[in-house]
Structures are given as C-alpha cells and as structure tokens.
Amino acid sequence: MTDKKPILLIALGGNALIQKGQTGTADQQFENLNLPMKQIAELSRKYRVVITHGNGPQVGNLLLQQESCDEVPKMPLEVIGAMTQGQIGYMIESSLDTALMEMGVDEEQDFVSLITYVVVDENDPAFQKPTKPIGPFYTEAEAAKLSYNLVKTDKGYRRVVASPKPVAIVECKEIKKLIDMDFIVICCGGGGIPVVRKERRFSGVEAVIDKDLASSVLAREINADIFIVASDVEGAAVDWGKPEQRLLRKVALPEIKEYVKAGHFPEGSMGPKVNAVIQFVESTGNRGIICNLDDIQKSVEGVAGTEICQ
Amino acid sequence: MTDKKPILLIALGGNALIQKGQTGTADQQFENLNLPMKQIAELSRKYRVVITHGNGPQVGNLLLQQESCDEVPKMPLEVIGAMTQGQIGYMIESSLDTALMEMGVDEEQDFVSLITYVVVDENDPAFQKPTKPIGPFYTEAEAAKLSYNLVKTDKGYRRVVASPKPVAIVECKEIKKLIDMDFIVICCGGGGIPVVRKERRFSGVEAVIDKDLASSVLAREINADIFIVASDVEGAAVDWGKPEQRLLRKVALPEIKEYVKAGHFPEGSMGPKVNAVIQFVESTGNRGIICNLDDIQKSVEGVAGTEICQ
C-alpha cells in the first residue's frame, strides 16, 4: 500500500505567508508560498511529506477585525485558530496543487489539508502565568473595560494568553494512515487548536500552542525521518547579533544543549525551534534541521541550514 | 479494507449552527450541533458518513468584521470561505468527536475535516449576472465608494456575487479513498471554495457555490447510497404557505418535476434543495431525502422527511 518513501515533516514559519514589513494581503501570501511550495512539490517525489505552519499574524489580523466590530459576536481564540487553519490550509494546499500541476503529477499525488486540534493539560503551569501577547494594542481606557489578562507594553496594553505544552495531536491516528497511503498532509496549523479533555468531552481553551513544539510532537508520533523547521533565518547561530556570530552547520546533541544552557537561543525566536528539534532528535535519532524557507531542498541534501544529530 | 457499509451523505443547512433569531455566538453554534451530531454518530454505526455544511451567516459575519476595520488587508471571498471551512469544520468535528466519545467509539472511528475547493466554469453565465447577495448593507454614500457589484434593497445597498454551478470537487479522489477506509469525512463547507482552472493553475474567484448543489455533485461522485439535505424544514411541500399546503412524504421523480415546473419550490430556499436531490436520484437511482435536522435518523428509517425516488 505504501511505497515506503522516507517521511519528511516541514514546519513552515509565519514568514512563509507574511514577510517582515508586509501587511499580508492575499496576493502577498500566495506569492510568498510559491518558492517553498515548489521545493516541497519536488521533494514529494522522494519523500512522503507532512506540512505544518504558523498562524501568528493571521490570528492577530482576525482579532483586530473582530475587536473593530460590535455587531458580530466575538469568537473565542480557539475558533479564530480554526479559521486560520482554514485560510492558511487552503493557501498552502492550492499553492502546492499549482506546483504539482506544473510538474504534471497533481493527478497521481493525493493531498489534503486537515483541521487539527491538540490536547493540552489544563494543569499546565502556563495557564497560571499567561505570557504570550496576541492581538491589538489597547489604550489604558480601553484596557480597563476588558476582561482579558493584559500586559503593559511600550505601545499600550496587550492581551496575553497561555502557551501550554502540546501533549497529543487528536487527529494523529488519521494523519498516520494518510501518510501510509502516501498523501501529502497539511495539518497542525498554528500549532493546532488547543483543547483540554474533561471526562468525555474536548473543550477549546483560550491559549496558543507553539507550532514548532506541536510539530515536534507530531514528527515523533509519525516517526518522521527528517524534521525541518523552516523560517526566515539561515539556521541556529551562537553569539547571535555579535561580531563573532557563527552559524552552526552540523551539531551534536550534547554540544547544542550546552549552547542552550549558555543562553545562545532567545526565548520567543530561536529557543523554541532549537528545543523542538532537540526533542525530536533525542527521541528518534533521526535528522532534525533548522533552515531558511529558500533552502529547504538544500538542507535536505545536507548543504544548508543547521542539522542537529545524535 | 472497507467494511462496505452503505454511504450516507448529509448536507447540513446553516441552521445546524446558527438558528433563526440567534446572533451566532460560539456557544450557540456548539449547542445547536449537539442533536444533529448525536444522530450522525449513531448513524455511523451502520453507515459510512460524509458531512457537508453551509456557511452563509458565518461568511456574512466575517465580511462585516473586515469591512469594519481598515487596518487589516481585506481577504477575497474565496479566502473568507476557507476561513469558514476551518471554523465550521472544527465545530462539527469536535461536536462529532464528543458524540462518538459518549458512545465510546471515538478511538476506533476515524474522522477528518478537510479543506475543499470546487471548480466552476469561468464562462458560467452566472458570472455575467451576479445575483447572490452577501455581507453587510451599505448607505448610498458608502456604496458609491465600493467597486463591488451592488443591488439596491429595502435596507440599503448590498454586494452581489455570482453563484456558478459546481463542476467538480478538487479533493474528490482523496475523499473517495477516505470513505473507502471508513473515515467520517467533513468536507465541501459552504459548497466549497470556488476556483477556476486556467492552464496549470487554480485561481480563487469572487463567487459563492450553493452547498446543496455541490453536495449533490459530491454525492454522485462518491455514489452515495443515501443523500440527505437537512435544514429547518420538515421536507418539501406543495402549496407552501397556503391553507392547502401539503408535505410530500414519498414522491417519484416525474411527479416532483411537475411540481418544480408549476413553481411550488421558491428559488433561494426549497428550490435548490429539490433540484440537488432530483439530480442525485436521477443520476444514481439511490435514495434522496429532504428533512429537518432533528429528523435525520427518522428520515433514514423512512418515517420522516420527503423522499424522492425514481
């Protein structure tokens, strides 16, 4: 049933759709997807491919829109996340479709974009101390009327939500079967829609999940042969931003763990990517890569990006 | 591989999520889904189930929100449609998940919610004469600044878009394979994201697709054994709204076609439902049903709704 091609999981950073300085029109988002999707279509000749993606700017835009309009009931964050899975899933799938058509293989290659929700632990300490800022900035007067957790920033008040650890991907069983059937699967958008399980029921929670950590959980569950975190940086570097900055090309687990301890990878940017890849490599012994979106193919060939190995 | 249970395609009307008079909060939408999803979960014991759904009110809400906010780039209608597939797909899937959990079968039953786009013909005459009103109402002054096709109504100006005929469901091949594997498949939300194919590329178009017609295309493609259109009406009635109004319980194709000709089923409400079911029954010879959301199980058993037969 399966042709046993190795499995490649690619986690696309937010800039695969909206690049720095862009407002994020639909045209920009489709245009930005061209190069990553061409590479992924090419790679699908040799690999069974799973694609995950971020959703930060898209969630921000939807929150801003719903705050601007009192006529329509506001949707909770989990539903906003679901909307971005629809939006981005469609954009990725149709861009991939175009790339596969250009290669003349769209008829034989199956691909789907799935709604995915991810279980988090309701006792996760992150819920006690929400730290992830999302959505628009508020004036003090606006903030006083809001029931959200808020944080004061230079630009005004901002809502903060928890970023709990992803525990399990609900659709994992289905995703595995689809990979077995050689489907390209687009899933786990924005790290997944966060839900908690209470008795016989999943309930959405007001939280966001780090998409690299969720992708790492999925990569381990499906036993990916290669896990790639692709964004707008070339790879992981030590002494980032200093004159002696040095890109790591191939680095063993013990060495990169030392760099983590020494604080080389800041929280909120490279930190989660490095942790996500470390967890994957530690658990599977397989290849874990951090690379630029333009270098996905090169990094699979071993000539770009940062590869973490055992 | 398949247990060869018969295939049941259920097209859920918009009121499966937002009922008349409701604003459409997330809580309302989840609550409304309870009863339909309980029935569908029960039916999944004996049938392989495919679920499609409308998205009219949700599209309206998103359009209103994006019109209220100038800070964020406005998304084209096709992307708005994709967002609602994410939102509603998640709501349906997680409600179904809860219902399956209550039956204790969520572990063995696979289910997925898929992004779906649907090809329309760029030469469809509907594009020459857009008739489907969507989104908010505008004053004359607001309308003068807009580049949309507009229609004047009692409550102000309103945008109109084309409602072209659905030609083919792009993910049909994948959906068939999933049904074969006994997955419950949620797809074709809002009739699908409308795209046209130009050479080697699909492009989204500013249009909406009738979800009953698209569901009928899908029901024929997958050769469903039963095709059900479920909404807030008991079934198709002749002399609707008159003292002699009469619900049709079981009606043969030639008879219902006479009623269509005689204008018993108004465009924009019962008309498309009846046409969708007629096309299905004519093409497959299988059972086609129009029923109330509360009567899905009963209508499968043959004791509620309107059944059209050859």
XYZ file of C-alpha atoms in Angstrom:
620
model
C 0.000 0.000 0.000
C 2.811 2.386 0.825
C 5.856 2.885 -1.335
C 7.872 3.423 1.821
C 9.453 6.677 0.856
C 11.014 8.307 3.928
C 8.806 10.773 5.820
C 9.658 14.469 5.852
C 7.851 16.857 8.208
C 8.289 20.530 7.334
C 7.150 23.196 9.812
C 6.716 26.468 7.903
C 7.313 29.689 9.801
C 4.869 32.573 9.662
C 7.016 34.315 7.042
C 6.194 31.566 4.554
C 2.996 33.600 4.150
C 3.629 37.103 5.503
C 7.138 38.512 5.335
C 8.564 41.249 7.518
C 7.212 44.660 6.546
C 4.272 43.213 4.607
C 0.676 43.890 5.600
C -0.327 40.403 4.478
C -2.674 40.809 1.540
C -3.945 37.579 -0.005
C -1.742 38.223 -3.071
C 1.356 38.613 -0.896
C 0.590 35.409 0.970
C 0.092 33.389 -2.216
C 3.219 34.917 -3.787
C 5.340 34.108 -0.730
C 4.226 30.487 -0.829
C 5.473 29.953 -4.397
C 9.102 29.108 -3.677
C 8.532 26.960 -0.568
C 5.777 25.001 -2.343
C 7.881 24.430 -5.485
C 10.588 22.913 -3.287
C 8.112 20.808 -1.329
C 6.493 19.549 -4.550
C 9.930 18.496 -5.806
C 10.726 16.797 -2.510
C 7.453 14.866 -2.678
C 8.985 12.775 -5.484
C 11.358 11.212 -2.960
C 9.609 11.773 0.368
C 6.211 11.391 1.956
C 5.610 14.958 3.076
C 3.751 16.459 6.034
C 3.441 20.255 6.238
C 2.653 22.251 9.372
C 2.544 26.030 9.654
C 2.355 29.055 11.938
C -0.597 31.467 12.156
C 0.515 34.368 14.393
C -0.072 37.327 12.025
C -3.320 35.852 10.692
C -4.690 35.402 14.230
C -3.644 38.978 15.034
C -5.495 40.286 11.978
C -8.694 38.396 12.779
C -8.624 39.570 16.403
C -8.170 43.161 15.277
C -11.106 42.823 12.865
C -13.416 41.328 15.427
C -12.498 43.966 18.010
C -13.418 46.637 15.435
C -16.971 45.366 15.012
C -19.572 45.249 17.749
C -22.365 43.923 15.527
C -20.978 40.403 15.310
C -20.430 38.001 18.255
C -16.733 37.661 19.033
C -15.320 34.187 18.578
C -13.062 32.651 21.218
C -9.389 32.247 20.393
C -9.747 28.547 19.627
C -12.285 29.304 16.870
C -10.074 32.080 15.486
C -7.299 29.474 15.333
C -9.630 27.147 13.432
C -10.387 29.938 10.932
C -6.673 30.436 10.269
C -6.284 26.686 9.690
C -8.931 27.022 7.000
C -7.381 30.112 5.473
C -3.747 29.019 5.532
C -4.555 25.387 4.816
C -6.326 26.489 1.643
C -3.499 28.825 0.623
C -0.847 26.152 1.154
C -2.874 23.391 -0.466
C -3.772 25.367 -3.570
C -0.172 26.654 -3.932
C 1.114 23.090 -3.602
C -1.530 21.979 -6.098
C -0.228 24.543 -8.594
C 3.367 23.387 -8.043
C 2.374 19.734 -8.520
C 0.412 20.660 -11.655
C 3.487 22.378 -13.061
C 5.382 19.127 -12.510
C 2.496 17.231 -14.128
C 1.925 14.989 -11.104
C -1.152 16.564 -9.499
C -3.364 13.738 -10.739
C -1.422 10.930 -9.098
C -0.374 12.715 -5.910
C -3.022 12.841 -3.171
C -3.021 15.727 -0.727
C -5.333 17.046 1.969
C -5.438 19.897 4.423
C -6.882 18.857 7.794
C -8.376 20.632 10.764
C -6.243 19.626 13.734
C -6.746 20.098 17.429
C -4.154 19.463 20.041
C -4.682 18.394 23.630
C -3.038 20.458 26.342
C -3.062 19.788 30.093
C -5.478 22.022 31.983
C -2.997 21.935 34.873
C -0.154 23.136 32.665
C 1.637 25.854 34.707
C 1.405 28.125 31.630
C -2.278 28.714 32.476
C -1.254 30.232 35.821
C 1.023 32.713 34.151
C -0.042 33.661 30.600
C 2.901 35.174 28.728
C 2.095 35.112 25.014
C 0.959 38.546 23.726
C -1.666 38.427 20.953
C -3.947 40.789 19.051
C -4.167 44.565 19.029
C -2.790 47.171 21.461
C -5.239 48.969 23.771
C -5.206 52.362 25.480
C -5.494 52.388 29.266
C -9.179 53.376 28.994
C -9.925 50.548 26.552
C -7.952 48.098 28.661
C -9.977 48.957 31.777
C -13.119 47.624 30.095
C -11.586 44.300 29.046
C -11.758 41.044 30.948
C -8.620 39.622 29.317
C -5.275 39.111 31.002
C -3.295 42.133 29.893
C 0.330 43.173 29.812
C 1.587 46.759 29.634
C 3.981 47.422 26.741
C 5.620 50.489 25.195
C 2.808 50.688 22.633
C -0.060 50.221 25.088
C -1.796 47.307 26.772
C -1.956 43.949 25.129
C -3.817 40.743 25.783
C -1.705 37.812 26.945
C -2.709 34.172 26.795
C -1.142 30.941 27.971
C 1.122 28.918 25.704
C 0.781 25.451 27.223
C 2.822 22.457 26.088
C 1.246 20.347 23.343
C 0.527 16.886 24.768
C -1.120 14.953 21.931
C -2.434 15.616 18.446
C -6.049 14.426 18.345
C -6.013 13.550 14.625
C -2.668 11.714 14.884
C -4.133 8.299 14.123
C -5.786 9.634 10.979
C -2.651 11.523 9.911
C -0.582 8.332 10.221
C -2.991 6.423 7.994
C -2.917 9.194 5.407
C 0.893 9.218 5.382
C 0.841 5.440 4.954
C -1.314 5.975 1.863
C 1.245 8.468 0.502
C -0.997 11.505 0.970
C 0.742 14.847 1.419
C -0.850 16.080 4.655
C -1.160 19.737 5.667
C -2.085 19.885 9.348
C -1.419 21.209 12.837
C -1.810 24.804 11.664
C -0.717 27.375 14.237
C 0.373 24.510 16.465
C -3.188 23.168 16.456
C -6.441 24.311 18.038
C -5.853 23.993 21.799
C -8.328 21.779 23.668
C -8.454 20.151 27.083
C -10.142 16.841 27.723
C -12.661 16.799 30.553
C -14.280 13.423 31.006
C -15.956 12.541 27.725
C -15.523 15.891 26.040
C -12.883 18.103 24.452
C -13.273 21.820 25.146
C -11.402 24.598 23.427
C -9.244 26.833 25.638
C -8.064 30.417 25.308
C -4.446 29.623 24.568
C -1.945 29.362 21.749
C 0.382 26.469 21.112
C 3.931 26.895 19.837
C 3.797 25.467 16.332
C 7.381 24.190 16.423
C 6.764 22.256 19.638
C 3.484 20.831 18.296
C 5.230 19.916 15.038
C 7.932 18.158 17.056
C 5.274 16.111 18.901
C 3.766 15.165 15.533
C 7.189 14.394 13.999
C 7.862 11.965 16.850
C 4.389 10.400 16.671
C 4.704 9.707 12.938
C 8.374 8.785 13.327
C 9.482 11.259 10.667
C 12.840 10.538 9.037
C 13.593 14.250 8.771
C 12.044 17.112 10.752
C 12.638 20.573 9.298
C 11.816 23.897 10.912
C 11.920 26.462 8.080
C 11.699 30.213 8.642
C 13.493 33.435 7.721
C 16.805 32.542 9.364
C 19.613 30.500 7.862
C 19.862 28.293 10.906
C 20.821 28.378 14.585
C 23.780 30.592 15.387
C 25.834 31.035 18.533
C 26.677 34.565 19.661
C 23.722 35.811 17.612
C 23.982 39.502 16.758
C 27.602 39.749 17.970
C 30.666 40.204 15.723
C 31.704 36.611 16.499
C 28.254 35.238 15.458
C 28.689 31.768 13.981
C 26.122 29.658 12.151
C 26.019 26.082 13.357
C 26.045 23.725 10.376
C 26.097 20.277 11.906
C 25.961 19.988 15.637
C 25.656 17.037 18.007
C 23.053 16.954 20.785
C 25.454 17.370 23.720
C 27.072 20.394 22.082
C 23.828 22.218 21.238
C 22.472 21.505 24.708
C 25.481 23.342 26.107
C 24.665 26.319 23.876
C 21.049 26.224 25.083
C 22.248 26.304 28.704
C 24.589 29.192 27.921
C 21.597 31.201 26.632
C 22.560 31.417 22.959
C 18.992 30.967 21.682
C 16.487 33.591 22.828
C 13.016 32.583 24.023
C 10.313 33.531 21.547
C 12.526 33.186 18.474
C 15.288 30.585 18.063
C 14.771 28.992 21.506
C 11.559 27.051 20.741
C 12.881 25.955 17.332
C 16.068 24.529 18.829
C 14.130 22.851 21.657
C 11.612 21.378 19.232
C 14.375 19.867 17.103
C 16.384 18.657 20.118
C 13.317 16.818 21.477
C 12.785 15.176 18.102
C 16.395 14.081 17.583
C 16.714 12.858 21.163
C 13.580 10.757 20.848
C 14.033 9.337 17.344
C 17.719 9.597 16.480
C 16.622 10.940 13.097
C 17.678 14.113 11.276
C 16.488 17.465 12.652
C 17.093 20.659 10.690
C 16.577 24.406 11.154
C 16.831 26.335 7.877
C 15.671 29.205 5.717
C 12.496 28.732 3.661
C 14.551 29.183 0.489
C 16.889 26.358 1.498
C 14.503 23.507 2.289
C 15.782 21.331 -0.555
C 19.428 22.215 0.083
C 19.116 21.444 3.751
C 17.609 18.026 2.972
C 20.684 17.458 0.777
C 22.815 18.475 3.755
C 24.307 21.629 2.248
C 22.396 24.361 4.110
C 20.812 25.045 7.483
C 21.663 23.725 10.917
C 21.434 19.987 11.368
C 21.221 18.573 14.869
C 22.370 14.972 15.168
C 22.831 12.498 17.997
C -10.030 -2.872 3.921
C -13.538 -1.459 3.861
C -16.433 -2.942 5.737
C -18.731 -1.935 2.883
C -21.300 -0.163 4.985
C -23.581 1.928 2.748
C -22.556 5.544 2.215
C -24.650 8.361 3.651
C -24.002 11.975 2.636
C -25.635 14.547 4.909
C -25.713 18.214 3.845
C -26.299 20.331 6.947
C -28.150 23.610 6.489
C -26.875 26.839 8.017
C -29.291 26.468 10.931
C -27.363 23.412 12.118
C -25.074 26.082 13.591
C -27.000 29.366 13.751
C -30.774 29.236 14.200
C -33.238 31.941 13.225
C -33.104 34.872 15.621
C -29.703 33.897 17.034
C -26.660 36.154 16.683
C -24.390 33.134 16.328
C -22.135 33.086 19.368
C -19.691 30.187 19.547
C -21.728 28.699 22.428
C -24.927 28.817 20.374
C -23.234 27.158 17.410
C -21.799 24.331 19.525
C -25.119 23.865 21.329
C -27.061 23.683 18.055
C -24.724 20.995 16.750
C -25.420 18.637 19.659
C -28.551 16.942 18.366
C -27.512 16.610 14.695
C -24.115 15.224 15.731
C -25.620 12.699 18.169
C -27.782 11.374 15.352
C -24.888 11.282 12.908
C -22.677 9.485 15.436
C -25.426 6.854 15.876
C -25.820 6.517 12.108
C -22.066 5.968 11.732
C -22.528 2.527 13.291
C -24.386 1.397 10.178
C -23.224 3.859 7.517
C -20.051 5.390 6.194
C -20.833 9.066 6.684
C -19.865 12.198 4.770
C -20.927 15.578 6.175
C -21.145 18.823 4.208
C -22.416 22.156 5.507
C -23.482 25.693 4.695
C -21.594 28.853 5.711
C -23.817 31.815 4.800
C -24.153 33.544 8.194
C -20.503 32.904 9.067
C -19.341 34.467 5.774
C -21.648 37.422 6.439
C -20.153 37.926 9.890
C -16.559 37.801 8.644
C -17.327 40.251 5.829
C -18.931 42.646 8.295
C -15.895 42.410 10.574
C -13.403 43.032 7.808
C -15.409 45.970 6.474
C -15.302 47.498 9.982
C -11.511 47.504 10.123
C -9.240 49.456 7.792
C -6.011 48.415 9.491
C -6.026 44.881 8.125
C -5.916 43.869 4.427
C -9.301 42.606 3.293
C -9.355 38.995 2.164
C -11.130 37.984 -1.042
C -14.333 35.999 -0.740
C -12.628 32.712 -1.544
C -10.318 33.117 1.466
C -13.252 34.097 3.693
C -14.904 30.866 2.549
C -11.753 28.950 3.501
C -11.852 30.542 6.973
C -15.415 29.370 7.494
C -14.425 25.844 6.436
C -11.855 25.955 9.233
C -14.274 27.376 11.776
C -17.280 25.194 10.982
C -15.164 22.139 10.197
C -13.667 22.384 13.682
C -17.053 22.923 15.333
C -18.622 19.959 13.550
C -15.628 17.695 14.040
C -15.247 18.396 17.745
C -19.023 18.047 18.321
C -18.993 14.749 16.471
C -15.933 13.713 18.475
C -17.855 14.385 21.690
C -20.842 12.374 20.435
C -18.587 9.453 19.433
C -16.847 9.641 22.824
C -20.204 9.406 24.569
C -20.867 6.246 22.580
C -17.394 5.014 23.496
C -16.304 4.572 19.875
C -14.113 7.639 19.306
C -10.951 5.546 19.419
C -11.901 3.152 16.636
C -13.758 5.606 14.392
C -11.536 7.773 12.165
C -12.752 11.191 11.139
C -11.293 14.234 9.420
C -12.385 17.679 8.387
C -10.949 18.692 5.006
C -10.412 21.937 3.152
C -12.273 21.551 -0.129
C -12.267 23.645 -3.249
C -14.655 23.277 -6.098
C -14.079 24.031 -9.756
C -16.546 26.300 -11.509
C -16.594 27.292 -15.181
C -15.285 30.808 -15.788
C -17.782 31.033 -18.646
C -20.694 30.129 -16.383
C -23.478 32.616 -17.256
C -23.834 33.344 -13.507
C -20.680 35.499 -13.747
C -22.430 37.772 -16.241
C -25.303 38.366 -13.875
C -24.353 38.086 -10.187
C -27.481 37.550 -8.094
C -26.421 36.246 -4.694
C -26.479 38.995 -2.004
C -23.772 38.695 0.656
C -22.325 40.720 3.549
C -23.484 43.973 5.129
C -25.856 46.650 3.885
C -24.418 49.999 2.718
C -25.794 53.515 2.551
C -25.838 55.205 -0.850
C -22.735 57.230 0.088
C -20.834 54.116 1.195
C -21.978 52.211 -1.873
C -20.639 54.941 -4.190
C -17.085 54.245 -2.948
C -17.249 50.488 -3.492
C -16.105 48.592 -6.555
C -18.386 45.619 -5.913
C -21.461 44.679 -7.899
C -24.285 46.086 -5.803
C -28.015 45.623 -5.586
C -30.435 48.111 -4.060
C -32.687 46.627 -1.368
C -35.179 47.982 1.181
C -32.435 48.098 3.813
C -29.799 49.727 1.609
C -27.268 48.589 -0.978
C -25.806 45.155 -0.835
C -22.976 43.366 -2.598
C -23.996 40.639 -5.031
C -21.755 37.884 -6.316
C -22.180 35.101 -8.826
C -23.383 31.678 -7.780
C -21.961 29.499 -10.563
C -22.698 25.792 -10.914
C -20.278 23.451 -9.161
C -18.482 21.379 -11.816
C -16.046 19.181 -9.905
C -14.784 18.781 -6.363
C -10.998 19.015 -6.466
C -10.401 16.735 -3.457
C -12.900 14.126 -4.700
C -10.257 11.461 -5.300
C -8.960 11.878 -1.765
C -12.464 11.915 -0.276
C -13.276 8.626 -2.047
C -10.174 6.970 -0.613
C -11.030 8.195 2.876
C -14.583 6.855 2.603
C -13.165 3.529 1.436
C -11.100 3.476 4.621
C -14.251 4.091 6.685
C -13.282 7.633 7.700
C -16.129 10.014 8.535
C -15.340 12.941 6.229
C -16.423 16.541 6.841
C -15.893 18.494 3.631
C -17.257 20.817 0.955
C -18.067 23.506 3.537
C -20.190 26.318 2.166
C -20.373 24.454 -1.137
C -16.583 24.573 -1.404
C -14.082 27.335 -2.102
C -14.828 28.402 -5.694
C -11.880 28.186 -8.105
C -11.457 28.264 -11.866
C -8.757 26.358 -13.682
C -6.641 28.374 -16.066
C -3.953 26.322 -17.745
C -1.833 24.822 -14.996
C -3.286 26.779 -12.125
C -6.400 27.045 -9.980
C -7.409 30.586 -9.053
C -9.997 31.567 -6.491
C -12.969 33.571 -7.759
C -15.335 36.021 -6.074
C -18.360 33.759 -6.018
C -20.360 31.503 -3.757
C -21.466 27.981 -4.546
C -24.819 26.573 -3.491
C -23.908 23.977 -0.882
C -26.818 21.676 -1.778
C -25.803 21.578 -5.447
C -22.142 20.995 -4.550
C -23.190 18.269 -2.097
C -25.240 16.677 -4.873
C -22.180 16.645 -7.170
C -20.181 15.008 -4.388
C -22.972 12.524 -3.577
C -22.972 11.409 -7.228
C -19.164 11.257 -7.427
C -18.913 9.022 -4.343
C -22.043 7.109 -5.378
C -23.744 7.697 -2.032
C -26.498 5.240 -1.114
C -28.480 7.989 0.593
C -28.195 11.754 0.092
C -29.863 13.856 2.800
C -30.401 17.607 2.756
C -31.177 18.564 6.374
C -32.337 22.030 7.423
C -35.079 23.723 9.438
C -37.974 22.482 7.317
C -39.766 19.168 7.618
C -39.449 18.457 3.916
C -40.666 19.706 0.547
C -44.279 20.867 0.493
C -46.585 21.802 -2.333
C -48.702 24.941 -1.969
C -46.236 26.180 0.622
C -47.713 28.848 2.911
C -51.274 28.275 1.626
C -54.129 26.643 3.589
C -53.869 23.590 1.332
C -50.100 23.223 1.995
C -49.170 19.547 1.860
C -45.872 17.921 2.869
C -44.614 15.443 0.314
C -43.567 12.240 2.040
C -42.529 9.940 -0.763
C -42.583 11.280 -4.268
C -41.437 9.902 -7.606
C -39.182 11.889 -9.963
C -41.829 12.572 -12.647
C -44.262 13.892 -10.035
C -41.825 16.201 -8.260
C -40.580 17.521 -11.602
C -44.147 18.578 -12.348
C -44.251 20.456 -9.025
C -40.948 22.143 -9.898
C -42.365 23.269 -13.241
C -45.507 24.552 -11.522
C -43.329 26.759 -9.283
C -44.025 25.100 -5.947
C -40.439 25.440 -4.676
C -39.128 29.008 -4.463
C -35.625 29.874 -5.693
C -33.228 30.603 -2.861
C -34.955 28.279 -0.377
C -36.574 24.935 -1.280
C -35.800 25.194 -4.996
C -32.066 24.391 -4.864
C -32.633 21.606 -2.317
C -35.217 19.893 -4.510
C -33.033 20.326 -7.612
C -29.981 18.982 -5.816
C -31.851 15.858 -4.718
C -33.532 15.369 -8.118
C -30.144 15.462 -9.864
C -28.798 12.886 -7.431
C -31.739 10.479 -7.701
C -31.862 10.820 -11.471
C -28.180 10.029 -11.808
C -27.832 7.231 -9.234
C -31.295 5.801 -8.646
C -30.473 5.921 -4.934
C -32.429 7.461 -2.062
C -32.616 11.261 -1.828
C -34.152 12.934 1.210
C -35.031 16.454 2.378
C -35.704 16.636 6.119
C -35.451 18.574 9.352
C -32.163 18.458 11.281
C -33.980 16.810 14.189
C -35.257 14.023 11.918
C -32.090 12.788 10.222
C -32.288 9.329 11.805
C -36.046 9.055 11.317
C -35.774 10.023 7.675
C -33.097 7.366 7.100
C -35.587 4.906 8.610
C -38.168 6.220 6.158
C -40.556 7.725 8.704
C -39.877 11.452 8.283
C -38.934 13.978 5.636
C -39.531 13.995 1.899
C -38.023 11.120 -0.038
C -37.611 11.445 -3.781
C -37.438 8.147 -5.613
C -37.182 7.073 -9.226
